[in-house]
Short mmCIF file of C-alpha atoms in Angstrom, two decimals:
data_model
loop_
_atom_site.label_atom_id
_atom_site.label_comp_id
_atom_site.label_asym_id
_atom_site.label_seq_id
_atom_site.Cartn_x
_atom_site.Cartn_y
_atom_site.Cartn_z
CA MET T 1 111.40 105.09 102.75
CA GLY T 2 109.69 105.69 106.08
CA LYS T 3 107.47 108.48 104.72
CA LYS T 4 105.24 105.96 102.98
CA ILE T 5 104.44 104.35 106.29
CA ASP T 6 103.84 107.69 108.00
CA LEU T 7 101.34 108.46 105.25
CA ILE T 8 99.33 105.25 105.50
CA PHE T 9 99.15 105.33 109.31
CA GLU T 10 97.97 108.94 109.18
CA ALA T 11 95.50 108.24 106.37
CA LEU T 12 93.93 105.27 108.16
CA GLY T 13 93.99 106.95 111.57
CA LEU T 14 95.89 104.03 113.07
CA PRO T 15 97.71 104.39 116.38
CA CYS T 16 101.43 103.92 116.00
CA GLU T 17 104.22 103.64 118.54
CA LYS T 18 107.43 104.53 116.72
CA HIS T 19 110.78 103.03 117.60
CA MET T 20 113.56 105.09 116.07
CA ILE T 21 116.49 103.09 114.71
CA ASP T 22 119.96 104.63 114.91
CA MET T 23 121.46 103.45 111.65
CA SER T 24 124.74 105.22 112.41
CA LYS T 25 125.14 102.59 115.12
CA GLN T 26 123.91 99.79 112.83
CA GLU T 27 120.98 99.04 115.13
CA GLN T 28 119.10 97.63 112.15
CA LYS T 29 121.68 94.83 112.01
CA GLU T 30 121.29 93.78 115.63
CA SER T 31 119.83 90.37 116.35
CA TRP T 32 116.64 91.68 117.97
CA PHE T 33 115.79 93.66 114.83
CA LEU T 34 116.72 90.90 112.41
CA LYS T 35 114.02 88.74 114.01
CA PHE T 36 111.50 91.16 112.54
CA ASN T 37 113.34 91.92 109.30
CA PRO T 38 116.04 89.49 108.19
CA ASN T 39 117.25 92.06 105.65
CA GLY T 40 118.10 94.58 108.36
CA ARG T 41 116.38 97.56 106.77
CA ILE T 42 113.66 100.06 107.61
CA PRO T 43 110.72 100.35 107.63
CA THR T 44 109.43 97.36 109.56
CA ILE T 45 106.18 97.13 111.51
CA VAL T 46 104.89 94.82 114.23
CA ASP T 47 101.11 94.55 114.51
CA PRO T 48 99.96 94.09 118.13
CA ASN T 49 96.44 93.38 116.87
CA ASN T 50 97.67 90.32 114.99
CA ASN T 51 99.84 88.43 117.49
CA ASN T 52 102.77 90.82 116.91
CA PHE T 53 102.94 89.84 113.26
CA ALA T 54 105.94 91.54 111.62
CA VAL T 55 105.94 92.96 108.11
CA PHE T 56 108.94 94.39 106.28
CA GLU T 57 109.39 96.11 102.90
CA SER T 58 107.38 99.30 102.46
CA GLY T 59 105.17 98.00 99.65
CA ALA T 60 104.28 94.87 101.60
CA ILE T 61 103.49 97.03 104.64
CA LEU T 62 101.16 99.25 102.63
CA ILE T 63 99.31 96.28 101.18
CA TYR T 64 99.08 94.55 104.57
CA LEU T 65 97.70 97.61 106.36
CA CYS T 66 95.18 98.37 103.62
CA ASP T 67 93.99 94.78 103.36
CA ARG T 68 93.58 94.57 107.12
CA TYR T 69 92.42 98.06 108.12
CA ASP T 70 91.12 99.88 105.02
CA ASP T 71 87.70 98.21 104.92
CA ALA T 72 86.33 100.54 102.26
CA GLY T 73 89.33 100.11 99.97
CA LYS T 74 89.82 103.88 99.94
CA TYR T 75 93.58 103.80 99.44
CA LEU T 76 93.90 100.36 97.82
CA PRO T 77 90.80 99.00 96.07
CA LYS T 78 89.81 95.53 97.18
CA SER T 79 89.62 93.97 93.71
CA GLY T 80 89.35 94.50 89.98
CA ASN T 81 91.14 96.72 87.51
CA GLU T 82 91.22 99.62 89.97
CA ARG T 83 93.32 97.59 92.41
CA SER T 84 95.64 96.48 89.62
CA ILE T 85 96.19 100.05 88.40
CA VAL T 86 97.13 101.26 91.87
CA MET T 87 99.49 98.34 92.39
CA GLN T 88 101.13 98.83 88.99
CA TRP T 89 102.14 102.36 89.98
CA MET T 90 103.19 101.18 93.43
CA PHE T 91 105.60 98.74 91.84
CA PHE T 92 106.72 101.35 89.32
CA GLN T 93 108.03 103.30 92.28
CA MET T 94 109.54 100.33 94.07
CA ALA T 95 111.23 98.85 90.99
CA GLY T 96 112.16 102.09 89.23
CA LEU T 97 111.67 105.49 90.80
CA GLY T 98 112.98 104.61 94.27
CA PRO T 99 116.09 102.67 93.21
CA MET T 100 117.05 105.14 90.48
CA PHE T 101 116.54 108.23 92.63
CA GLY T 102 118.46 106.42 95.36
CA GLN T 103 121.42 105.91 93.02
CA VAL T 104 121.28 109.59 92.08
CA GLY T 105 121.57 110.42 95.76
CA HIS T 106 124.52 108.07 96.17
CA PHE T 107 126.57 109.36 93.26
CA LEU T 108 125.79 113.02 93.90
CA ASN T 109 126.14 113.05 97.67
CA TYR T 110 127.93 109.99 99.04
CA ALA T 111 130.41 108.82 96.39
CA PRO T 112 133.94 109.71 97.52
CA GLU T 113 134.70 111.42 94.20
CA THR T 114 132.76 112.71 91.21
CA ASN T 115 131.83 109.85 88.89
CA ALA T 116 130.55 111.38 85.66
CA TYR T 117 129.30 108.09 84.23
CA GLY T 118 127.34 107.19 87.37
CA ILE T 119 125.85 110.67 87.72
CA LYS T 120 124.76 110.88 84.08
CA ARG T 121 123.47 107.30 84.06
CA TYR T 122 121.16 107.77 87.01
CA VAL T 123 120.19 111.42 86.54
CA GLU T 124 119.08 110.68 82.99
CA GLU T 125 117.14 107.61 84.10
CA ALA T 126 115.50 109.62 86.88
CA LYS T 127 114.49 112.23 84.33
CA ARG T 128 113.05 109.52 82.09
CA LEU T 129 110.96 108.19 84.97
CA MET T 130 109.69 111.69 85.69
CA SER T 131 108.66 111.86 82.04
CA VAL T 132 106.74 108.60 82.44
CA LEU T 133 104.81 110.09 85.36
CA ASP T 134 104.21 113.28 83.43
CA LEU T 135 102.81 111.28 80.51
CA GLN T 136 100.57 109.18 82.77
CA LEU T 137 99.07 112.27 84.36
CA ARG T 138 98.54 113.89 80.97
CA GLU T 139 96.98 110.85 79.32
CA ALA T 140 94.87 109.77 82.30
CA GLY T 141 93.70 113.30 83.01
CA THR T 142 93.45 112.53 86.73
CA LYS T 143 94.47 114.57 89.77
CA TYR T 144 96.50 111.72 91.21
CA ILE T 145 98.55 108.94 89.67
CA ALA T 146 95.87 106.25 89.73
CA GLY T 147 92.67 108.28 89.90
CA ASN T 148 91.08 111.43 91.26
CA THR T 149 91.64 110.55 94.90
CA PRO T 150 94.92 109.71 96.67
CA SER T 151 95.99 106.09 96.86
CA VAL T 152 98.95 104.11 98.12
CA ALA T 153 100.50 104.67 94.69
CA ASP T 154 100.80 108.36 95.53
CA MET T 155 102.11 107.52 99.00
CA CYS T 156 104.92 105.62 97.29
CA ILE T 157 105.74 108.22 94.65
CA VAL T 158 105.32 111.64 96.26
CA PRO T 159 108.08 111.40 98.92
CA TRP T 160 110.71 110.81 96.23
CA LEU T 161 109.82 113.69 93.91
CA PRO T 162 111.51 116.52 95.89
CA LEU T 163 114.84 114.89 95.02
CA HIS T 164 114.60 116.64 91.64
CA GLN T 165 116.13 119.61 93.48
CA MET T 166 119.27 117.61 94.21
CA MET T 167 119.63 116.84 90.49
CA GLN T 168 119.17 120.52 89.57
CA VAL T 169 116.19 119.43 87.45
CA LYS T 170 113.30 121.87 87.11
CA ILE T 171 109.96 120.27 87.93
CA GLU T 172 108.40 122.88 85.61
CA ASP T 173 109.93 120.98 82.68
CA TYR T 174 107.30 118.32 83.46
CA PRO T 175 104.11 120.44 83.57
CA HIS T 176 101.64 117.70 84.46
CA LEU T 177 103.95 116.34 87.13
CA ALA T 178 104.44 119.87 88.49
CA LYS T 179 100.68 120.31 88.73
CA TYR T 180 100.43 116.97 90.52
CA VAL T 181 103.08 118.01 93.05
CA ASN T 182 101.19 121.23 93.73
CA THR T 183 97.97 119.24 94.18
CA CYS T 184 99.71 117.03 96.74
CA LYS T 185 101.22 120.05 98.53
CA ALA T 186 97.68 121.36 99.03
CA ASP T 187 96.43 118.01 100.32
CA ALA T 188 96.36 117.92 104.14
CA LEU T 189 97.75 114.37 104.31
CA PHE T 190 100.79 114.98 102.12
CA LYS T 191 101.36 118.44 103.57
CA LYS T 192 101.56 117.06 107.11
CA CYS T 193 103.61 113.93 106.38
CA VAL T 194 105.85 115.02 103.50
CA PHE T 195 106.02 118.71 102.63
CA ASP T 196 105.99 120.38 106.06
CA PRO T 197 108.79 118.11 107.38
CA LEU T 198 110.68 118.65 104.12
CA GLU T 199 110.47 122.41 104.51
CA ASP T 200 111.94 122.17 108.00
CA MET T 201 114.65 119.74 106.86
CA MET T 202 115.74 122.00 103.99
CA LYS T 203 116.62 124.70 106.54
CA SER T 204 119.17 122.51 108.32
CA ASP T 205 122.91 123.07 107.93
CA ARG T 206 123.36 119.43 106.92
CA VAL T 207 120.96 119.68 104.00
CA THR T 208 122.30 123.08 102.97
CA ALA T 209 125.78 121.58 102.75
CA MET T 210 124.46 118.57 100.88
CA MET T 211 122.67 120.72 98.31
CA LYS T 212 125.83 122.77 97.77
CA ARG T 213 127.89 119.61 97.26
CA THR T 214 125.41 117.98 94.89
CA GLY T 215 124.98 121.21 92.92
CA GLU T 216 128.74 121.46 92.42
CA ARG T 217 128.88 117.88 91.16
CA VAL T 218 126.04 118.42 88.71
CA LYS T 219 127.78 121.51 87.33
CA GLU T 220 131.07 119.61 87.12
CA VAL T 221 129.44 116.90 85.01
CA TYR T 222 126.90 118.87 82.96
CA GLY T 223 128.54 122.31 82.92
CA ALA T 224 127.11 125.58 84.22
#
């Protein structure tokens, strides 16, 4: 998800020249792009300060940029248990939250017909993962996932959480997670890179139609 990379560039104050990829035209599969990312996916970065070194996969990009440009270890500690904790929650998102929420999006929005098994399978798993986050925040007693200041773990997790609306799941059912989301909404970094663009996007006809379609599928599977 490109939002993670927007967040880290903004947080570190790094200059960034964006090249928008038109995936409807399969630009990400063209030979020039595959030289940078053999998997043909976004995001991918090229660092002009390091002989145009290319990095793909969002987690790898976050680690690379922090190791190279976050001298103080503000967003990813340089060593020790603190670094491990942040990376554990990074990989929780990459191995669980992202893929499962992605499958929810597929079965609710893109599948050609309603698939009750697929919808229930992934909605329930997404809800379980939200419960894991809720428990972590409750037990740790911290403002953010891995401490009392934002880290790359939050940059990974926060952009996915608004998808609860697509599932017709109330964030209030996860009180500690709801408080965390409100904390992030009030944070200038997340407000600028995640929540303000989301607010604008939710007003579009495309998203309005999508929310109507996904809501109808949820009701079809779970009942009114």
